[in-house]
Short mmCIF file of C-alpha atoms and ligand atoms in Angstrom, two decimals:
data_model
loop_
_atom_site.label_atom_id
_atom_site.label_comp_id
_atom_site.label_asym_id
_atom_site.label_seq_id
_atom_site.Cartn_x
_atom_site.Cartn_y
_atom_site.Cartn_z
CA UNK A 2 7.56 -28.57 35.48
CA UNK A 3 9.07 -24.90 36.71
CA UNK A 4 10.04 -24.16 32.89
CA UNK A 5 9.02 -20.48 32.59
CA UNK A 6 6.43 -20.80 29.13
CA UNK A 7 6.87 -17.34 28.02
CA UNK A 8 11.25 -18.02 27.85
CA UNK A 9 11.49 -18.68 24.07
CA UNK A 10 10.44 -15.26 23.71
CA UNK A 11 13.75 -13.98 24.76
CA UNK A 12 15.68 -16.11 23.01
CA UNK A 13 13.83 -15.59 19.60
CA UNK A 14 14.57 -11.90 20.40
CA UNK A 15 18.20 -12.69 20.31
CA UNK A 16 18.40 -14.43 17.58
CA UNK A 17 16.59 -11.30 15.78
CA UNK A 18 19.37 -8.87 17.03
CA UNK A 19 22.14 -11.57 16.07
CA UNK A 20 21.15 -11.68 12.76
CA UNK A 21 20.75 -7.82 12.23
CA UNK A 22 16.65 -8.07 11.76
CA UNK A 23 15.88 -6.19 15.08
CA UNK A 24 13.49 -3.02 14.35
CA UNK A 25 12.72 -0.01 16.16
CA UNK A 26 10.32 2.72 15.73
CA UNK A 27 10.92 6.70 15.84
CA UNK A 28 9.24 9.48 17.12
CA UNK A 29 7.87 12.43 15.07
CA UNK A 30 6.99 15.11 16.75
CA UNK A 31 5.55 17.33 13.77
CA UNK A 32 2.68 17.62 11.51
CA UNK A 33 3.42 15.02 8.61
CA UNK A 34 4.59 17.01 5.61
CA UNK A 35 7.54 16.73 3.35
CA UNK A 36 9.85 17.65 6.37
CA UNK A 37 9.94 16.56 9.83
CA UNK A 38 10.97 16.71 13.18
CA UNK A 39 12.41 13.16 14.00
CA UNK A 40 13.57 11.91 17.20
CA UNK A 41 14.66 15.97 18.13
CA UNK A 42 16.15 16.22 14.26
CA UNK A 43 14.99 17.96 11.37
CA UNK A 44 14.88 15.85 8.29
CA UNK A 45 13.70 15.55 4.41
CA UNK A 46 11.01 12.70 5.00
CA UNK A 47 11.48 10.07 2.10
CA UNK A 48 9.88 7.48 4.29
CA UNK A 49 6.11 8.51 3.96
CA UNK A 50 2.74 7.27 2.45
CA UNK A 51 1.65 10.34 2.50
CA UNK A 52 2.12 11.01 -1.72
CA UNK A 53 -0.18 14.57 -1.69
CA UNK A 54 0.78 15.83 1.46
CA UNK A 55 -2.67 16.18 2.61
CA UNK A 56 -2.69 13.99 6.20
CA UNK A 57 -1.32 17.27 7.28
CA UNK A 58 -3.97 19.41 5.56
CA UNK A 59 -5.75 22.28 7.32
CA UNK A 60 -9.31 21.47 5.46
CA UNK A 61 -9.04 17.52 6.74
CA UNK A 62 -8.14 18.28 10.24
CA UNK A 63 -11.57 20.69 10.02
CA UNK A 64 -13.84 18.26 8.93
CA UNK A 65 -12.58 15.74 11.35
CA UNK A 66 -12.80 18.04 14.34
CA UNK A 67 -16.41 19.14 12.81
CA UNK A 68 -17.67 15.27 12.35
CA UNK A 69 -16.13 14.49 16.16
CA UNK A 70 -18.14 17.44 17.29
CA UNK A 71 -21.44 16.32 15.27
CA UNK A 72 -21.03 12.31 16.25
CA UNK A 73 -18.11 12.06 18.81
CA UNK A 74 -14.75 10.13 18.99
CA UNK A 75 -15.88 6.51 18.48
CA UNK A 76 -18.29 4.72 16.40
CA UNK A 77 -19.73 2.89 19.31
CA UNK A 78 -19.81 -0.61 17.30
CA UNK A 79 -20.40 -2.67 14.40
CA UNK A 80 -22.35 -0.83 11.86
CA UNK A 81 -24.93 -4.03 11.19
CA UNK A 82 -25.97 -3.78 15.16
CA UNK A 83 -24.63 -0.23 16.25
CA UNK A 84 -25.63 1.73 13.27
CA UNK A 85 -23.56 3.58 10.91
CA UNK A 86 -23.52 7.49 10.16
CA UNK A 87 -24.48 9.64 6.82
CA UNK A 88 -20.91 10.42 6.52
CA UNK A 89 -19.76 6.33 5.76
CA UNK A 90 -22.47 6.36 2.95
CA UNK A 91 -21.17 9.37 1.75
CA UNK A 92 -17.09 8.50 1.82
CA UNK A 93 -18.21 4.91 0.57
CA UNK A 94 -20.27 7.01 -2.71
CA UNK A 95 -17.50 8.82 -3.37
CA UNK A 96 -14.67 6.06 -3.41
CA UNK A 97 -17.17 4.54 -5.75
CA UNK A 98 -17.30 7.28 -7.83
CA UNK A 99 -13.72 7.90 -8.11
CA UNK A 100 -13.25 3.92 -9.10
CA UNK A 101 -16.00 4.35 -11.39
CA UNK A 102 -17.82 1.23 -9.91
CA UNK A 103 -21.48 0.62 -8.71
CA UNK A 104 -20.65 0.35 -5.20
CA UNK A 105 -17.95 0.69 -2.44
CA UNK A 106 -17.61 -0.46 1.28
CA UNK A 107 -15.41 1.09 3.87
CA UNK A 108 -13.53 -1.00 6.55
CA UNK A 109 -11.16 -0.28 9.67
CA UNK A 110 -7.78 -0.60 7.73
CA UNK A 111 -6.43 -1.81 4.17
CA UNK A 112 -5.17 -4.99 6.04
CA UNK A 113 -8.76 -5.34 7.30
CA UNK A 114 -10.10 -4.53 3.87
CA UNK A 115 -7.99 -7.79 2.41
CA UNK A 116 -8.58 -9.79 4.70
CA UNK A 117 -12.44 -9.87 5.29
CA UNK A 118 -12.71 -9.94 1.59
CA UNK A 119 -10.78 -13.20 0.63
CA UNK A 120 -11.68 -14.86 3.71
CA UNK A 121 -15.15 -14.26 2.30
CA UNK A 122 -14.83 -14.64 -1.62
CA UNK A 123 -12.55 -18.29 -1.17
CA UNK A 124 -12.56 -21.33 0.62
CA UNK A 125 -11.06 -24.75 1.09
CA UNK A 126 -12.66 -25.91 -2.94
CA UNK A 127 -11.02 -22.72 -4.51
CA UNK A 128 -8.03 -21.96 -5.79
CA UNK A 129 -5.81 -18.67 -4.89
CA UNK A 130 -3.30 -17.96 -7.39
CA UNK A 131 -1.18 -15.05 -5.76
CA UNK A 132 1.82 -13.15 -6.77
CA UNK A 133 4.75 -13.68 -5.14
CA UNK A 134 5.25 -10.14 -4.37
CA UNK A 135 2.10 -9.48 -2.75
CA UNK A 136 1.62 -7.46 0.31
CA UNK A 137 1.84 -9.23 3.73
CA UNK A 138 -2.30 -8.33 3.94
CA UNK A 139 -2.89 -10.40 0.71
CA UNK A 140 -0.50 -13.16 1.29
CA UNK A 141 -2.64 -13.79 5.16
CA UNK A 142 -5.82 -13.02 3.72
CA UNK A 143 -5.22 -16.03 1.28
CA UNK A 144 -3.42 -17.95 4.50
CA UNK A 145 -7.06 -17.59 6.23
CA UNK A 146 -9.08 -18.35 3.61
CA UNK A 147 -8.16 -22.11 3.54
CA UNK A 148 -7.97 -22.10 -0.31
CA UNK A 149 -4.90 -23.82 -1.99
CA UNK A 150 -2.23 -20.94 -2.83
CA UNK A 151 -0.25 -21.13 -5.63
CA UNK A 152 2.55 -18.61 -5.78
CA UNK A 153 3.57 -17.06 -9.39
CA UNK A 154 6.58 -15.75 -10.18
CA UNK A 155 7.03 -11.49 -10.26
CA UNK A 156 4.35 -10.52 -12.71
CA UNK A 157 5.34 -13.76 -14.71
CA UNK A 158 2.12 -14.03 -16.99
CA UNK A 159 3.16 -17.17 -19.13
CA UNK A 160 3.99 -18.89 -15.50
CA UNK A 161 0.52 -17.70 -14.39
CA UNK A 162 -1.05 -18.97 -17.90
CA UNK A 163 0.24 -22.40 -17.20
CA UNK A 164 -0.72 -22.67 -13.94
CA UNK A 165 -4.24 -21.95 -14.83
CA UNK A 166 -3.87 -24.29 -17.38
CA UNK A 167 -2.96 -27.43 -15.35
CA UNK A 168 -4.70 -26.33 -11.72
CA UNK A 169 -7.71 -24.16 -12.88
CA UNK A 170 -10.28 -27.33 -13.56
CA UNK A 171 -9.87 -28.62 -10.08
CA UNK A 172 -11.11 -26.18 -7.89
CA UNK A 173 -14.40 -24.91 -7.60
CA UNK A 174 -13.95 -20.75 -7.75
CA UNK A 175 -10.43 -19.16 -8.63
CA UNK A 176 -8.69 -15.89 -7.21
CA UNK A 177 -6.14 -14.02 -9.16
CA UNK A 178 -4.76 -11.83 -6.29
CA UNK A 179 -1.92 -8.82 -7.05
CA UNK A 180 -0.78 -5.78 -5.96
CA UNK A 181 -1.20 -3.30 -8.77
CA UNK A 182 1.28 -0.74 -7.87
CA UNK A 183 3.94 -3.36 -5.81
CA UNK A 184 4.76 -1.67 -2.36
CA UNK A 185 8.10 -2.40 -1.80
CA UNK A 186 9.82 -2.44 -5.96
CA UNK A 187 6.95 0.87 -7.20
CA UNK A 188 6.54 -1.50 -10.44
CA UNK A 189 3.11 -2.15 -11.78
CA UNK A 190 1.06 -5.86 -12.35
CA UNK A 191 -0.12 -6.15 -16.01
CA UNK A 192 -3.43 -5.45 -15.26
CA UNK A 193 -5.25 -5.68 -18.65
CA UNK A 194 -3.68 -9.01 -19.61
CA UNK A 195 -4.59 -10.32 -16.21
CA UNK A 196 -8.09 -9.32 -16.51
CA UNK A 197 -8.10 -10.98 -19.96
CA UNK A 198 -6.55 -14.72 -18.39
CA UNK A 199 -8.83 -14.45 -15.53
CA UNK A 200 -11.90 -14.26 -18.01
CA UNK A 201 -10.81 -16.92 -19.95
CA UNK A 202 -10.15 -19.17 -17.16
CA UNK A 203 -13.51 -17.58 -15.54
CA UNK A 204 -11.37 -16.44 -12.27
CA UNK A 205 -12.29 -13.51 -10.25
CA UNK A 206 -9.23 -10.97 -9.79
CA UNK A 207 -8.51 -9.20 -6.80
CA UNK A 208 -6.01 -5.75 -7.03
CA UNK A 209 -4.54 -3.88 -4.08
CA UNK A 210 -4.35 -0.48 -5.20
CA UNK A 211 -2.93 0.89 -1.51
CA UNK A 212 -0.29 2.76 -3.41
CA UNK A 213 -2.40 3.65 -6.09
CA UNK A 214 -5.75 5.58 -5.35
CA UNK A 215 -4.78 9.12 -5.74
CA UNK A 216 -1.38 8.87 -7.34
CA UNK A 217 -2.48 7.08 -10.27
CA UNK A 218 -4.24 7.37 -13.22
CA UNK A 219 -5.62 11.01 -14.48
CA UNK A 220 -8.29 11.64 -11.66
CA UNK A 221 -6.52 9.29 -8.95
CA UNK A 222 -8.39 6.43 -10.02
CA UNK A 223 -5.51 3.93 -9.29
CA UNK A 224 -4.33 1.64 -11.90
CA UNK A 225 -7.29 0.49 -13.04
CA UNK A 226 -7.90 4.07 -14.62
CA UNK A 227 -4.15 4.58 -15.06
CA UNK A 228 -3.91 0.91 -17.63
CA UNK A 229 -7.37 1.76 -19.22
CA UNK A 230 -9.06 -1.03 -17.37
CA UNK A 231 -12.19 0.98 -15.38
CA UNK A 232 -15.92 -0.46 -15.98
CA UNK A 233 -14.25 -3.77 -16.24
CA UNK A 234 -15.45 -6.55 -13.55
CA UNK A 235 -13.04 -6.79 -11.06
CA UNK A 236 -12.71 -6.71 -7.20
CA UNK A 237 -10.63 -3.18 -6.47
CA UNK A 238 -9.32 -3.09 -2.66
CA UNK A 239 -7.34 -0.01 -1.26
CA UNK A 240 -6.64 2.18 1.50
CA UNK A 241 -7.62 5.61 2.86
CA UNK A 242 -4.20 6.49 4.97
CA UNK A 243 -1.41 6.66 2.21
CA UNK A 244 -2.49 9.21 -0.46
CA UNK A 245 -5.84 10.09 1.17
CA UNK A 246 -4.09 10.87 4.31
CA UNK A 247 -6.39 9.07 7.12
CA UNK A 248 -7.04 6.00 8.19
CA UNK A 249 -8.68 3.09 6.66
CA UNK A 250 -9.64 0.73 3.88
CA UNK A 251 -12.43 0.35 0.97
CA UNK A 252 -13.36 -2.46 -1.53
CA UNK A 253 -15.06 -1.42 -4.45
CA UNK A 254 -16.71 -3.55 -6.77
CA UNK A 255 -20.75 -4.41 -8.25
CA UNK A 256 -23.40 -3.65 -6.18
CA UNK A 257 -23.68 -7.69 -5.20
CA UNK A 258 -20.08 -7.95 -4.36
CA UNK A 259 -20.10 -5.40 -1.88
CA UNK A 260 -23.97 -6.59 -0.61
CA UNK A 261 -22.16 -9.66 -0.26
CA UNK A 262 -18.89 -8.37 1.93
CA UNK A 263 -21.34 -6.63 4.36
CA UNK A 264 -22.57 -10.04 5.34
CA UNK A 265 -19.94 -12.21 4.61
CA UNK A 266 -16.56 -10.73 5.32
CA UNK A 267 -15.88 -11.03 9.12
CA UNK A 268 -13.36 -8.74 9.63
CA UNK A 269 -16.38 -6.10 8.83
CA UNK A 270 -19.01 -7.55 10.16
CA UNK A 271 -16.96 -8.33 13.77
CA UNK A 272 -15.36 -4.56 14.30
CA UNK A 273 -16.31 -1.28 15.42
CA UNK A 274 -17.31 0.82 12.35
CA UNK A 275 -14.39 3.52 11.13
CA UNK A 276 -14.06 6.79 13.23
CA UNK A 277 -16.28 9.49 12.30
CA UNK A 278 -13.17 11.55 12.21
CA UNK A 279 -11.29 9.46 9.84
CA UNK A 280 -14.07 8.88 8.11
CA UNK A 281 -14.78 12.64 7.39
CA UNK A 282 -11.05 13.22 6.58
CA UNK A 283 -11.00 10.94 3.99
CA UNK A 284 -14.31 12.57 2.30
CA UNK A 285 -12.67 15.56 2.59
CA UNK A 286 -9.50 14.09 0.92
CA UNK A 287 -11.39 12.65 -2.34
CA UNK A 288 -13.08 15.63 -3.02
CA UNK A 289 -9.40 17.77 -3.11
CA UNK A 290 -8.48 14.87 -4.78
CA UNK A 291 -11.49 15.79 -7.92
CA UNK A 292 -10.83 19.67 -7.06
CA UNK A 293 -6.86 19.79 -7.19
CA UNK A 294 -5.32 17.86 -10.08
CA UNK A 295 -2.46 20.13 -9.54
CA UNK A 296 -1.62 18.23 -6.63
CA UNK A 297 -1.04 14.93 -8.34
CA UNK A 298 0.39 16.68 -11.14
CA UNK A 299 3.08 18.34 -8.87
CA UNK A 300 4.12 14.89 -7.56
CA UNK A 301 4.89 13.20 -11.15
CA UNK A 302 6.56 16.56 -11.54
CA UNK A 303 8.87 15.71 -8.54
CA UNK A 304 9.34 11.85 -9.71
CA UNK A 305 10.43 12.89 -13.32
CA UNK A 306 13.35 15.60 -11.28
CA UNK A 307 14.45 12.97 -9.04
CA UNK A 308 14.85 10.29 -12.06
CA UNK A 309 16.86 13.25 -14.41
CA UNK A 310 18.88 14.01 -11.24
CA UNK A 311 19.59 10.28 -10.37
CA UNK A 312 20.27 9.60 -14.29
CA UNK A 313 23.02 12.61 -14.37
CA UNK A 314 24.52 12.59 -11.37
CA UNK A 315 24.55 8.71 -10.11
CA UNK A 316 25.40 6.75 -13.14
CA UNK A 317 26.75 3.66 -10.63
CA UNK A 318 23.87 3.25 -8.86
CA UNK A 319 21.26 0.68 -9.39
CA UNK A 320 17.43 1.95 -9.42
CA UNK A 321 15.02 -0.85 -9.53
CA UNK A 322 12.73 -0.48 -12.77
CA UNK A 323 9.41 1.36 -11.25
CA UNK A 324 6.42 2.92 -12.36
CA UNK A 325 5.46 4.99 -9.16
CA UNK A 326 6.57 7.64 -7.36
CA UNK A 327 7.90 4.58 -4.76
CA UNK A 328 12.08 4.70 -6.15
CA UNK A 329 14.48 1.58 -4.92
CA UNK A 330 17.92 1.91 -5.17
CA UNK A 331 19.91 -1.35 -5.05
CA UNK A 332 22.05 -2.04 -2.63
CA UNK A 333 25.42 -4.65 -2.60
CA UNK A 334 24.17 -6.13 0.29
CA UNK A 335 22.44 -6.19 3.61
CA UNK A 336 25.25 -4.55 5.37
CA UNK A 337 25.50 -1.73 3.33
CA UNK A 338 21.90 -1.48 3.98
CA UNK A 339 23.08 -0.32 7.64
CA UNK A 340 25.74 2.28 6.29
CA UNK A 341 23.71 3.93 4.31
CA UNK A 342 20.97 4.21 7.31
CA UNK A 343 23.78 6.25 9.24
CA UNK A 344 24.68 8.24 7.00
CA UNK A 345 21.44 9.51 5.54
CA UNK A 346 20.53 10.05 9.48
CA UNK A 347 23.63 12.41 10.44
CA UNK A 348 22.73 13.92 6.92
CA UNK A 349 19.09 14.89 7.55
CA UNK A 350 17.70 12.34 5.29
CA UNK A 351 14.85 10.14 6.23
CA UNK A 352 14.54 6.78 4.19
CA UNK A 353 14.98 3.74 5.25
CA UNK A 354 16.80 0.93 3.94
CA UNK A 355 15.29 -2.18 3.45
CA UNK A 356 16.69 -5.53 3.87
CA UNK A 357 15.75 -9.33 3.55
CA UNK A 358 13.54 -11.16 4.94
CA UNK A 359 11.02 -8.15 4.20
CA UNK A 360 12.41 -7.98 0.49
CA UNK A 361 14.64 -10.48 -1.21
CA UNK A 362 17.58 -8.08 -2.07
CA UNK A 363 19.04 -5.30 -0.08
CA UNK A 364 17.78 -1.77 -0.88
CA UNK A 365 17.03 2.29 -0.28
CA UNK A 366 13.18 2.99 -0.79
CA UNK A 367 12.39 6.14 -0.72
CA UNK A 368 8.67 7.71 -1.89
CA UNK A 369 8.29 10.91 -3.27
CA UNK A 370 5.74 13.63 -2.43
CA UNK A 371 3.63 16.26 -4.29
CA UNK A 372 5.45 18.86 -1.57
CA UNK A 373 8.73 17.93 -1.53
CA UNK A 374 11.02 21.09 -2.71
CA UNK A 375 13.59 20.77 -5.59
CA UNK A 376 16.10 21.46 -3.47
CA UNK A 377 15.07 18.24 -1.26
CA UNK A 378 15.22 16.28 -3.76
CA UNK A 379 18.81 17.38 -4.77
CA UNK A 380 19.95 17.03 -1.59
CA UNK A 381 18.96 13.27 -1.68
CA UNK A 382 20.93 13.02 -4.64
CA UNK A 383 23.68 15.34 -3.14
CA UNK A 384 24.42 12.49 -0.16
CA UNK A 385 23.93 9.28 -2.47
CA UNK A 386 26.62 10.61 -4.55
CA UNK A 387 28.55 11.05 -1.36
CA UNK A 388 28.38 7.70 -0.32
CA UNK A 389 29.44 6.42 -3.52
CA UNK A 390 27.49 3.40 -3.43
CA UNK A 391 28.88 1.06 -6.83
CA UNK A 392 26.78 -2.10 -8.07
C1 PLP B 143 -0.28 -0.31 3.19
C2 PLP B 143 -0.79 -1.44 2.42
C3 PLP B 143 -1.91 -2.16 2.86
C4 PLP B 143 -2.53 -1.94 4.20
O1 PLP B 143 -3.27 -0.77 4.26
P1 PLP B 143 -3.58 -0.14 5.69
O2 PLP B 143 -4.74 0.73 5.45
O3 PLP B 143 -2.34 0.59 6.10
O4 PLP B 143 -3.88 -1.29 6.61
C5 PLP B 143 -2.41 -3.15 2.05
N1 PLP B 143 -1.83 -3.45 0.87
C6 PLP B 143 -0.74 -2.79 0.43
C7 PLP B 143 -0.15 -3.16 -0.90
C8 PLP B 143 -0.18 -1.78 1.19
O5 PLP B 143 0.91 -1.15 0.76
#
């Protein structure tokens, strides 16, 4: 046996590049904002979580620098056997406050945040029934569980209905999981008729608010605030590094949920306890979040200009039917997908263009900020209409 083990690795690589999948990462050498310095070029950034603008924020970088100077650069380990500081009890208060539920918990990452909590809430008796536009973090969380997944179609409620109809009785617990705001089409799940099926069919329902928390709803609340649906019983999951600008993830739920998660969910329980830097940021971020209303305000502001502009000036081009300030604009086909990649780089634009396997038809997706400039957003509109993309 000489075969070298590790070979298939650069033939699976090939086969990537063959079929135009290959992906590469850029380097930004600037603060995040609504314009960047990319790869030595400055461009209007359409490609960023970042919906308020504030992971570039003067007031977060202070209180990280002030909670690295009060409890230093790592957490030192998991919070059960290390210890956790004041400033996790506080972030975690807040996020509850801001969901308007009894408690919240605070983990390393969204993806984290998914995973420790299904892994922990399902098992081999139960029954997962799962969107089929849910987020990679969902989708593995309900892999790793061991439960039996059953796939709905888009938002598909009657599909959904029947399932639970025919499947339900078999298992021992159910799991509705969604996204609410879906990351890569900006539509929204029908949150208040879910939360009536899963109480019928006594299921617990699981939401992914990543793209929510801060951008919707009238205080930031996410969707749960934004469809009317806060104080009901549900299982809220989110992250703290799109709108809130640092890094991180949070569940929020009843006080025995979470109790439960902090001795159940492994992905908690096994890893070293968030920064004390992010973990400050991200404070700091909530409270601008209750302080500046303006902020959120200014970014449906921007949404509503680029949909009048796009509606006036780009009557041949598809948008995909959205609810957020995420915006997808349909592509023919995977190899325009390429084109338009070129030509938005020699024009200063960054967005990317997204193409299957990640999303099942070709497509622009650009996300709008709270600080991106009118005259950004018409120069996005100024280069579509150059390309004259036609559906
Ligand atoms: C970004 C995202 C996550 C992961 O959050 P991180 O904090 O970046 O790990 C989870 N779910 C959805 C829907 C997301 O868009």
């Amino acid at each position: 046996m000489n075969k070298n083990p590790y070979a298939w690795i650069e033939s699976s690589l090939d086969t990537i590049h063959r079929a135009n999948w290959y992906r590469f990462v850029q380097t930004v050498d600037s603060l995040p904002d609504a314009t960047l310095m990319l790869s030595g070029q400055k461009v209007i950034n359409f490609a960023s979580n970042d919906y308020l603008g504030l992971a570039g924020d003067k007031r977060l970088q202070q209180s990280a620098i002030q909670a690295i100077q009060a409890f230093g650069t790592g957490s030192t380990g998991s919070r059960l056997l290390s210890g956790h500081r004041q400033l996790h009890r506080d972030l975690e208060q807040a996020i509850a406050s801001t969901k308007q539920t009894e408690n919240a918990v605070v983990f390393s990452s969204g993806y984290l945040a998914n995973l420790g909590t299904i892994t922990a809430i399902v098992g081999k008796r139960d029954l997962i029934l799962a969107d089929q536009y849910n987020h990679s973090s969902l989708k593995n969380g309900a892999i790793l569980s061991g439960a039996t997944i059953i796939e709905y179609p888009h938002c598909d409620i009657s599909t959904l209905t029947a399932k639970l109809n025919q499947e339900r009785p078999k298992y021992r617990r159910c799991l509705i999981a969604t996204d609410s705001v879906f990351s890569m089409d900006g539509d929204l799940c029908p949150l208040p008729q879910l939360l009536d099926l899963a109480d019928e069919h006594s299921c617990m329902l699981l939401i992914d608010e990543a793209h929510a928390t801060g951008v919707m709803g009238k205080t930031g609340g996410g969707c749960a605030e934004h469809l009317g649906c806060t104080g009901r019983e549900f299982i809220q999951i989110g992250t703290l590094s799109k709108a809130l600008g640092s890094l991180g993830g949070y569940v929020a739920g009843s006080h025995q949920l979470i109790d439960f998660l902090r001795n159940r969910a492994p992905s908690w329980i096994y890893t070293t306890a968030l920064s004390p830097a992010d973990t400050a940021a991200a404070l700091t971020a909530i409270q601008i979040l209750q302080q500046e209303p303006e902020r959120r305000q200014q970014l449906w502001k921007n949404v509503d200009y680029l949909k009048y502009l796009v509606t006036k000036n780009l009557p041949n081009l598809k948008t995909l039917a959205t609810e957020s300030p995420i915006i997808c604009f349909q592509l023919p086909n995977a190899d325009t997908a390429v084109i338009v990649g070129e030509k938005f780089k020699e024009a200063g634009i960054f967005a990317p263009a997204i193409r299957p396997p990640t999303v099942p038809t070709s497509r622009i997706r650009i996300t709008i900020m709270a600080t991106h400039e009118q005259s950004h957003l018409e120069k996005l509109v100024q280069v579509l209409a150059e390309m004259k993309i036609g559906m």
